[in-house]
């Protein structure tokens, strides 16, 4: 595939390589890496830096962060199982997501959220969640901001957020400063993997949930 326009920033890949990301965000990274050769190459570079530091440990040359990353790798948390994840023909869900679902899309237990939007929560630990979201083509998510960080990876279809468009393999990282209302574009339902470490803050949920009744 073409190199996606919206890829994971280095600091997130470094945290993943060091094993310091929580499970929900690590799942998004693993899934994105499995869909994007460019990101996989960068992650392998970070992993090999950590690995070579273990092999030729010269403590005096290590920065604090590098040392933390190295220690994380030594105790096994820095392993990157997704590097071997292969995208099989015909499947929508990347390998790391399939292992949560127990198969591909036909195994997902969708639950309606309203306006045709459906979700399936894959992982929840306190306020930290990872879920699949299906947005019917043409439907907009209610406008919301974020109590923390939200990472969204497109697995099928596409969505537009302001002037930016996100397609399969592309990821959007939003934080407290971002207020948006992503809208599914194209002919296909948009399916995303989304992870957040805090609740979303909807600004006008009730009017938007009522839209189907009022046909506005
Ligand atoms: Zn958002």
GROMACS .gro file of N, CA and C in nm, residues 35-164:
model
  390
   35UNK      N    1  -0.025  -0.277   0.935
   35UNK     CA    2  -0.084  -0.230   0.810
   35UNK      C    3   0.009  -0.136   0.732
   36UNK      N    4   0.118  -0.094   0.794
   36UNK     CA    5   0.199   0.013   0.736
   36UNK      C    6   0.346  -0.022   0.737
   37UNK      N    7   0.401  -0.047   0.618
   37UNK     CA    8   0.542  -0.085   0.608
   37UNK      C    9   0.635   0.024   0.662
   38UNK      N   10   0.597   0.149   0.637
   38UNK     CA   11   0.683   0.259   0.679
   38UNK      C   12   0.694   0.263   0.831
   39UNK      N   13   0.580   0.249   0.898
   39UNK     CA   14   0.581   0.250   1.044
   39UNK      C   15   0.657   0.129   1.098
   40UNK      N   16   0.639   0.014   1.032
   40UNK     CA   17   0.708  -0.107   1.077
   40UNK      C   18   0.860  -0.088   1.068
   41UNK      N   19   0.905  -0.023   0.961
   41UNK     CA   20   1.049   0.002   0.946
   41UNK      C   21   1.101   0.090   1.058
   42UNK      N   22   1.024   0.195   1.090
   42UNK     CA   23   1.069   0.284   1.198
   42UNK      C   24   1.071   0.210   1.331
   43UNK      N   25   0.968   0.128   1.355
   43UNK     CA   26   0.963   0.054   1.481
   43UNK      C   27   1.080  -0.044   1.490
   44UNK      N   28   1.112  -0.110   1.379
   44UNK     CA   29   1.224  -0.204   1.381
   44UNK      C   30   1.354  -0.132   1.412
   45UNK      N   31   1.366  -0.009   1.362
   45UNK     CA   32   1.486   0.068   1.392
   45UNK      C   33   1.493   0.098   1.541
   46UNK      N   34   1.380   0.139   1.600
   46UNK     CA   35   1.379   0.165   1.744
   46UNK      C   36   1.409   0.038   1.822
   47UNK      N   37   1.347  -0.072   1.779
   47UNK     CA   38   1.370  -0.200   1.848
   47UNK      C   39   1.516  -0.240   1.842
   48UNK      N   40   1.580  -0.220   1.724
   48UNK     CA   41   1.719  -0.264   1.710
   48UNK      C   42   1.812  -0.175   1.790
   49UNK      N   43   1.776  -0.048   1.803
   49UNK     CA   44   1.856   0.040   1.889
   49UNK      C   45   1.853  -0.014   2.032
   50UNK      N   46   1.732  -0.048   2.079
   50UNK     CA   47   1.720  -0.104   2.213
   50UNK      C   48   1.796  -0.234   2.225
   51UNK      N   49   1.785  -0.319   2.121
   51UNK     CA   50   1.853  -0.448   2.123
   51UNK      C   51   2.003  -0.434   2.123
   52UNK      N   52   2.055  -0.341   2.042
   52UNK     CA   53   2.201  -0.327   2.034
   52UNK      C   54   2.255  -0.269   2.164
   53UNK      N   55   2.171  -0.191   2.233
   53UNK     CA   56   2.217  -0.139   2.361
   53UNK      C   57   2.230  -0.251   2.463
   54UNK      N   58   2.145  -0.351   2.450
   54UNK     CA   59   2.155  -0.466   2.540
   54UNK      C   60   2.283  -0.544   2.508
   55UNK      N   61   2.312  -0.559   2.377
   55UNK     CA   62   2.427  -0.639   2.335
   55UNK      C   63   2.559  -0.574   2.373
   56UNK      N   64   2.569  -0.444   2.355
   56UNK     CA   65   2.698  -0.375   2.375
   56UNK      C   66   2.683  -0.270   2.483
   57UNK      N   67   2.629  -0.313   2.595
   57UNK     CA   68   2.594  -0.217   2.699
   57UNK      C   69   2.716  -0.135   2.744
   58UNK      N   70   2.706  -0.007   2.723
   58UNK     CA   71   2.806   0.087   2.771
   58UNK      C   72   2.730   0.190   2.853
   59UNK      N   73   2.705   0.162   2.979
   59UNK     CA   74   2.614   0.247   3.057
   59UNK      C   75   2.647   0.395   3.049
   60UNK      N   76   2.774   0.429   3.038
   60UNK     CA   77   2.810   0.571   3.037
   60UNK      C   78   2.755   0.642   2.915
   61UNK      N   79   2.726   0.567   2.807
   61UNK     CA   80   2.681   0.629   2.684
   61UNK      C   81   2.529   0.640   2.677
   62UNK      N   82   2.461   0.585   2.775
   62UNK     CA   83   2.316   0.579   2.764
   62UNK      C   84   2.249   0.699   2.829
   63UNK      N   85   2.153   0.753   2.758
   63UNK     CA   86   2.070   0.855   2.820
   63UNK      C   87   1.973   0.787   2.914
   64UNK      N   88   1.909   0.865   2.999
   64UNK     CA   89   1.812   0.807   3.092
   64UNK      C   90   1.700   0.735   3.019
   65UNK      N   91   1.649   0.799   2.916
   65UNK     CA   92   1.538   0.739   2.842
   65UNK      C   93   1.580   0.610   2.774
   66UNK      N   94   1.699   0.613   2.715
   66UNK     CA   95   1.747   0.493   2.646
   66UNK      C   96   1.766   0.380   2.746
   67UNK      N   97   1.813   0.416   2.863
   67UNK     CA   98   1.833   0.313   2.965
   67UNK      C   99   1.699   0.253   3.007
   68UNK      N  100   1.599   0.340   3.023
   68UNK     CA  101   1.466   0.291   3.061
   68UNK      C  102   1.412   0.198   2.953
   69UNK      N  103   1.434   0.238   2.827
   69UNK     CA  104   1.386   0.155   2.717
   69UNK      C  105   1.457   0.020   2.718
   70UNK      N  106   1.587   0.025   2.744
   70UNK     CA  107   1.664  -0.099   2.745
   70UNK      C  108   1.617  -0.190   2.858
   71UNK      N  109   1.597  -0.132   2.975
   71UNK     CA  110   1.552  -0.212   3.088
   71UNK      C  111   1.415  -0.274   3.059
   72UNK      N  112   1.330  -0.194   2.995
   72UNK     CA  113   1.196  -0.245   2.962
   72UNK      C  114   1.207  -0.366   2.870
   73UNK      N  115   1.303  -0.360   2.779
   73UNK     CA  116   1.319  -0.471   2.686
   73UNK      C  117   1.375  -0.594   2.758
   74UNK      N  118   1.467  -0.570   2.852
   74UNK     CA  119   1.528  -0.683   2.922
   74UNK      C  120   1.423  -0.763   2.997
   75UNK      N  121   1.324  -0.692   3.056
   75UNK     CA  122   1.225  -0.770   3.132
   75UNK      C  123   1.110  -0.817   3.045
   76UNK      N  124   1.124  -0.800   2.916
   76UNK     CA  125   1.031  -0.865   2.824
   76UNK      C  126   0.914  -0.781   2.779
   77UNK      N  127   0.893  -0.665   2.843
   77UNK     CA  128   0.775  -0.586   2.806
   77UNK      C  129   0.793  -0.516   2.673
   78UNK      N  130   0.915  -0.505   2.628
   78UNK     CA  131   0.938  -0.431   2.504
   78UNK      C  132   0.927  -0.516   2.379
   79UNK      N  133   0.889  -0.639   2.394
   79UNK     CA  134   0.875  -0.725   2.276
   79UNK      C  135   0.771  -0.668   2.181
   80UNK      N  136   0.792  -0.685   2.054
   80UNK     CA  137   0.701  -0.630   1.954
   80UNK      C  138   0.648  -0.743   1.867
   81UNK      N  139   0.548  -0.814   1.915
   81UNK     CA  140   0.502  -0.933   1.844
   81UNK      C  141   0.444  -0.902   1.707
   82UNK      N  142   0.403  -0.776   1.688
   82UNK     CA  143   0.336  -0.742   1.563
   82UNK      C  144   0.430  -0.736   1.444
   83UNK      N  145   0.558  -0.728   1.468
   83UNK     CA  146   0.650  -0.717   1.356
   83UNK      C  147   0.632  -0.836   1.262
   84UNK      N  148   0.587  -0.947   1.318
   84UNK     CA  149   0.565  -1.064   1.233
   84UNK      C  150   0.421  -1.074   1.184
   85UNK      N  151   0.336  -0.978   1.225
   85UNK     CA  152   0.196  -0.985   1.186
   85UNK      C  153   0.182  -0.968   1.036
   86UNK      N  154   0.115  -1.060   0.972
   86UNK     CA  155   0.099  -1.057   0.827
   86UNK      C  156  -0.045  -1.021   0.795
   87UNK      N  157  -0.062  -0.936   0.697
   87UNK     CA  158  -0.196  -0.900   0.653
   87UNK      C  159  -0.241  -1.004   0.552
   88UNK      N  160  -0.342  -1.079   0.591
   88UNK     CA  161  -0.391  -1.182   0.500
   88UNK      C  162  -0.493  -1.123   0.405
   89UNK      N  163  -0.498  -1.177   0.285
   89UNK     CA  164  -0.591  -1.126   0.185
   89UNK      C  165  -0.735  -1.143   0.229
   90UNK      N  166  -0.816  -1.041   0.208
   90UNK     CA  167  -0.959  -1.050   0.232
   90UNK      C  168  -1.003  -1.017   0.372
   91UNK      N  169  -0.912  -1.006   0.465
   91UNK     CA  170  -0.952  -0.974   0.602
   91UNK      C  171  -0.948  -0.823   0.624
   92UNK      N  172  -1.039  -0.777   0.707
   92UNK     CA  173  -1.043  -0.635   0.742
   92UNK      C  174  -0.961  -0.609   0.867
   93UNK      N  175  -0.976  -0.696   0.966
   93UNK     CA  176  -0.910  -0.673   1.094
   93UNK      C  177  -0.765  -0.720   1.088
   94UNK      N  178  -0.672  -0.633   1.131
   94UNK     CA  179  -0.531  -0.676   1.138
   94UNK      C  180  -0.516  -0.785   1.245
   95UNK      N  181  -0.410  -0.863   1.233
   95UNK     CA  182  -0.387  -0.975   1.323
   95UNK      C  183  -0.401  -0.942   1.470
   96UNK      N  184  -0.338  -0.833   1.517
   96UNK     CA  185  -0.349  -0.802   1.660
   96UNK      C  186  -0.493  -0.780   1.705
   97UNK      N  187  -0.577  -0.725   1.616
   97UNK     CA  188  -0.718  -0.703   1.651
   97UNK      C  189  -0.796  -0.834   1.644
   98UNK      N  190  -0.764  -0.915   1.542
   98UNK     CA  191  -0.832  -1.045   1.530
   98UNK      C  192  -0.812  -1.130   1.655
   99UNK      N  193  -0.697  -1.117   1.718
   99UNK     CA  194  -0.672  -1.200   1.836
   99UNK      C  195  -0.762  -1.157   1.952
  100UNK      N  196  -0.806  -1.032   1.953
  100UNK     CA  197  -0.901  -0.986   2.055
  100UNK      C  198  -1.044  -1.030   2.020
  101UNK      N  199  -1.075  -1.027   1.891
  101UNK     CA  200  -1.211  -1.054   1.846
  101UNK      C  201  -1.237  -1.205   1.837
  102UNK      N  202  -1.131  -1.278   1.811
  102UNK     CA  203  -1.147  -1.421   1.788
  102UNK      C  204  -1.177  -1.453   1.643
  103UNK      N  205  -1.146  -1.362   1.555
  103UNK     CA  206  -1.170  -1.382   1.413
  103UNK      C  207  -1.177  -1.247   1.343
  104UNK      N  208  -1.239  -1.247   1.225
  104UNK     CA  209  -1.250  -1.122   1.149
  104UNK      C  210  -1.385  -1.056   1.181
  105UNK      N  211  -1.430  -0.969   1.092
  105UNK     CA  212  -1.549  -0.887   1.118
  105UNK      C  213  -1.672  -0.969   1.156
  106UNK      N  214  -1.684  -1.089   1.097
  106UNK     CA  215  -1.804  -1.169   1.124
  106UNK      C  216  -1.811  -1.217   1.268
  107UNK      N  217  -1.703  -1.203   1.343
  107UNK     CA  218  -1.702  -1.246   1.483
  107UNK      C  219  -1.722  -1.129   1.580
  108UNK      N  220  -1.733  -1.008   1.526
  108UNK     CA  221  -1.745  -0.890   1.613
  108UNK      C  222  -1.887  -0.882   1.670
  109UNK      N  223  -1.898  -0.861   1.800
  109UNK     CA  224  -2.029  -0.845   1.865
  109UNK      C  225  -2.062  -0.696   1.874
  110UNK      N  226  -2.121  -0.645   1.766
  110UNK     CA  227  -2.154  -0.503   1.761
  110UNK      C  228  -2.269  -0.469   1.853
  111UNK      N  229  -2.264  -0.352   1.914
  111UNK     CA  230  -2.377  -0.302   1.991
  111UNK      C  231  -2.410  -0.161   1.940
  112UNK      N  232  -2.539  -0.135   1.915
  112UNK     CA  233  -2.578  -0.004   1.860
  112UNK      C  234  -2.555   0.108   1.962
  113UNK      N  235  -2.508   0.221   1.910
  113UNK     CA  236  -2.484   0.338   1.994
  113UNK      C  237  -2.584   0.448   1.962
  114UNK      N  238  -2.642   0.441   1.843
  114UNK     CA  239  -2.735   0.544   1.797
  114UNK      C  240  -2.694   0.595   1.661
  115UNK      N  241  -2.789   0.639   1.582
  115UNK     CA  242  -2.763   0.694   1.448
  115UNK      C  243  -2.694   0.592   1.358
  116UNK      N  244  -2.713   0.464   1.386
  116UNK     CA  245  -2.652   0.362   1.303
  116UNK      C  246  -2.509   0.330   1.342
  117UNK      N  247  -2.454   0.409   1.433
  117UNK     CA  248  -2.318   0.385   1.479
  117UNK      C  249  -2.319   0.264   1.573
  118UNK      N  250  -2.220   0.178   1.557
  118UNK     CA  251  -2.210   0.059   1.641
  118UNK      C  252  -2.070   0.052   1.700
  119UNK      N  253  -2.060  -0.016   1.813
  119UNK     CA  254  -1.928  -0.032   1.872
  119UNK      C  255  -1.914  -0.171   1.934
  120UNK      N  256  -1.790  -0.211   1.951
  120UNK     CA  257  -1.758  -0.335   2.020
  120UNK      C  258  -1.635  -0.307   2.105
  121UNK      N  259  -1.653  -0.313   2.235
  121UNK     CA  260  -1.540  -0.285   2.325
  121UNK      C  261  -1.450  -0.408   2.333
  122UNK      N  262  -1.323  -0.389   2.303
  122UNK     CA  263  -1.227  -0.499   2.302
  122UNK      C  264  -1.149  -0.509   2.432
  123UNK      N  265  -1.130  -0.394   2.496
  123UNK     CA  266  -1.050  -0.392   2.618
  123UNK      C  267  -1.093  -0.273   2.700
  124UNK      N  268  -1.112  -0.294   2.830
  124UNK     CA  269  -1.147  -0.183   2.919
  124UNK      C  270  -1.077  -0.206   3.051
  125UNK      N  271  -1.010  -0.102   3.096
  125UNK     CA  272  -0.938  -0.108   3.222
  125UNK      C  273  -0.948   0.030   3.286
  126UNK      N  274  -1.043   0.047   3.379
  126UNK     CA  275  -1.070   0.180   3.430
  126UNK      C  276  -1.117   0.268   3.316
  127UNK      N  277  -1.061   0.388   3.305
  127UNK     CA  278  -1.104   0.478   3.197
  127UNK      C  279  -1.038   0.447   3.063
  128UNK      N  280  -0.948   0.351   3.062
  128UNK     CA  281  -0.875   0.318   2.938
  128UNK      C  282  -0.952   0.213   2.861
  129UNK      N  283  -0.981   0.245   2.735
  129UNK     CA  284  -1.060   0.151   2.654
  129UNK      C  285  -1.004   0.140   2.513
  130UNK      N  286  -1.028   0.024   2.454
  130UNK     CA  287  -1.003   0.006   2.311
  130UNK      C  288  -1.129  -0.056   2.253
  131UNK      N  289  -1.178   0.001   2.144
  131UNK     CA  290  -1.303  -0.046   2.086
  131UNK      C  291  -1.300  -0.035   1.936
  132UNK      N  292  -1.381  -0.119   1.873
  132UNK     CA  293  -1.409  -0.104   1.731
  132UNK      C  294  -1.531  -0.016   1.718
  133UNK      N  295  -1.528   0.075   1.622
  133UNK     CA  296  -1.642   0.164   1.597
  133UNK      C  297  -1.678   0.153   1.449
  134UNK      N  298  -1.806   0.136   1.423
  134UNK     CA  299  -1.855   0.134   1.284
  134UNK      C  300  -1.944   0.256   1.264
  135UNK      N  301  -1.904   0.340   1.169
  135UNK     CA  302  -1.982   0.460   1.136
  135UNK      C  303  -2.036   0.442   0.995
  136UNK      N  304  -2.169   0.439   0.980
  136UNK     CA  305  -2.225   0.423   0.845
  136UNK      C  306  -2.178   0.535   0.752
  137UNK      N  307  -2.161   0.503   0.626
  137UNK     CA  308  -2.117   0.603   0.529
  137UNK      C  309  -2.207   0.726   0.536
  138UNK      N  310  -2.146   0.842   0.544
  138UNK     CA  311  -2.219   0.968   0.545
  138UNK      C  312  -2.257   1.017   0.683
  139UNK      N  313  -2.243   0.933   0.784
  139UNK     CA  314  -2.283   0.972   0.920
  139UNK      C  315  -2.167   1.040   0.991
  140UNK      N  316  -2.200   1.144   1.068
  140UNK     CA  317  -2.100   1.215   1.147
  140UNK      C  318  -2.108   1.170   1.291
  141UNK      N  319  -1.993   1.153   1.353
  141UNK     CA  320  -1.990   1.130   1.498
  141UNK      C  321  -2.030   1.259   1.568
  142UNK      N  322  -2.096   1.249   1.683
  142UNK     CA  323  -2.128   1.372   1.757
  142UNK      C  324  -2.001   1.450   1.790
  143UNK      N  325  -2.014   1.582   1.785
  143UNK     CA  326  -1.899   1.666   1.818
  143UNK      C  327  -1.852   1.636   1.960
  144UNK      N  328  -1.722   1.620   1.974
  144UNK     CA  329  -1.670   1.591   2.107
  144UNK      C  330  -1.527   1.641   2.121
  145UNK      N  331  -1.487   1.661   2.246
  145UNK     CA  332  -1.347   1.683   2.278
  145UNK      C  333  -1.305   1.565   2.366
  146UNK      N  334  -1.186   1.573   2.422
  146UNK     CA  335  -1.129   1.455   2.487
  146UNK      C  336  -1.076   1.489   2.625
  147UNK      N  337  -1.101   1.400   2.721
  147UNK     CA  338  -1.046   1.418   2.855
  147UNK      C  339  -0.900   1.378   2.861
  148UNK      N  340  -0.853   1.308   2.760
  148UNK     CA  341  -0.714   1.263   2.757
  148UNK      C  342  -0.670   1.247   2.613
  149UNK      N  343  -0.608   1.135   2.581
  149UNK     CA  344  -0.561   1.108   2.446
  149UNK      C  345  -0.652   1.006   2.380
  150UNK      N  346  -0.679   1.027   2.250
  150UNK     CA  347  -0.758   0.933   2.172
  150UNK      C  348  -0.677   0.898   2.047
  151UNK      N  349  -0.660   0.769   2.023
  151UNK     CA  350  -0.591   0.724   1.901
  151UNK      C  351  -0.691   0.643   1.818
  152UNK      N  352  -0.708   0.683   1.693
  152UNK     CA  353  -0.806   0.619   1.605
  152UNK      C  354  -0.738   0.569   1.479
  153UNK      N  355  -0.752   0.441   1.451
  153UNK     CA  356  -0.693   0.379   1.332
  153UNK      C  357  -0.805   0.331   1.241
  154UNK      N  358  -0.799   0.371   1.114
  154UNK     CA  359  -0.902   0.330   1.018
  154UNK      C  360  -0.869   0.189   0.967
  155UNK      N  361  -0.970   0.101   0.972
  155UNK     CA  362  -0.953  -0.036   0.923
  155UNK      C  363  -1.032  -0.061   0.795
  156UNK      N  364  -1.138   0.016   0.774
  156UNK     CA  365  -1.219   0.002   0.652
  156UNK      C  366  -1.283   0.137   0.623
  157UNK      N  367  -1.299   0.169   0.494
  157UNK     CA  368  -1.361   0.294   0.459
  157UNK      C  369  -1.269   0.412   0.491
  158UNK      N  370  -1.330   0.525   0.519
  158UNK     CA  371  -1.252   0.646   0.545
  158UNK      C  372  -1.338   0.745   0.621
  159UNK      N  373  -1.274   0.838   0.687
  159UNK     CA  374  -1.349   0.948   0.747
  159UNK      C  375  -1.274   1.079   0.729
  160UNK      N  376  -1.352   1.187   0.737
  160UNK     CA  377  -1.295   1.320   0.726
  160UNK      C  378  -1.307   1.389   0.860
  161UNK      N  379  -1.200   1.456   0.897
  161UNK     CA  380  -1.199   1.535   1.021
  161UNK      C  381  -1.145   1.672   0.984
  162UNK      N  382  -1.234   1.770   0.972
  162UNK     CA  383  -1.191   1.901   0.923
  162UNK      C  384  -1.142   1.887   0.780
  163UNK      N  385  -1.021   1.932   0.753
  163UNK     CA  386  -0.965   1.923   0.618
  163UNK      C  387  -0.892   1.792   0.595
  164UNK      N  388  -0.873   1.713   0.699
  164UNK     CA  389  -0.794   1.590   0.688
  164UNK      C  390  -0.883   1.470   0.660
   0.00000   0.00000   0.00000
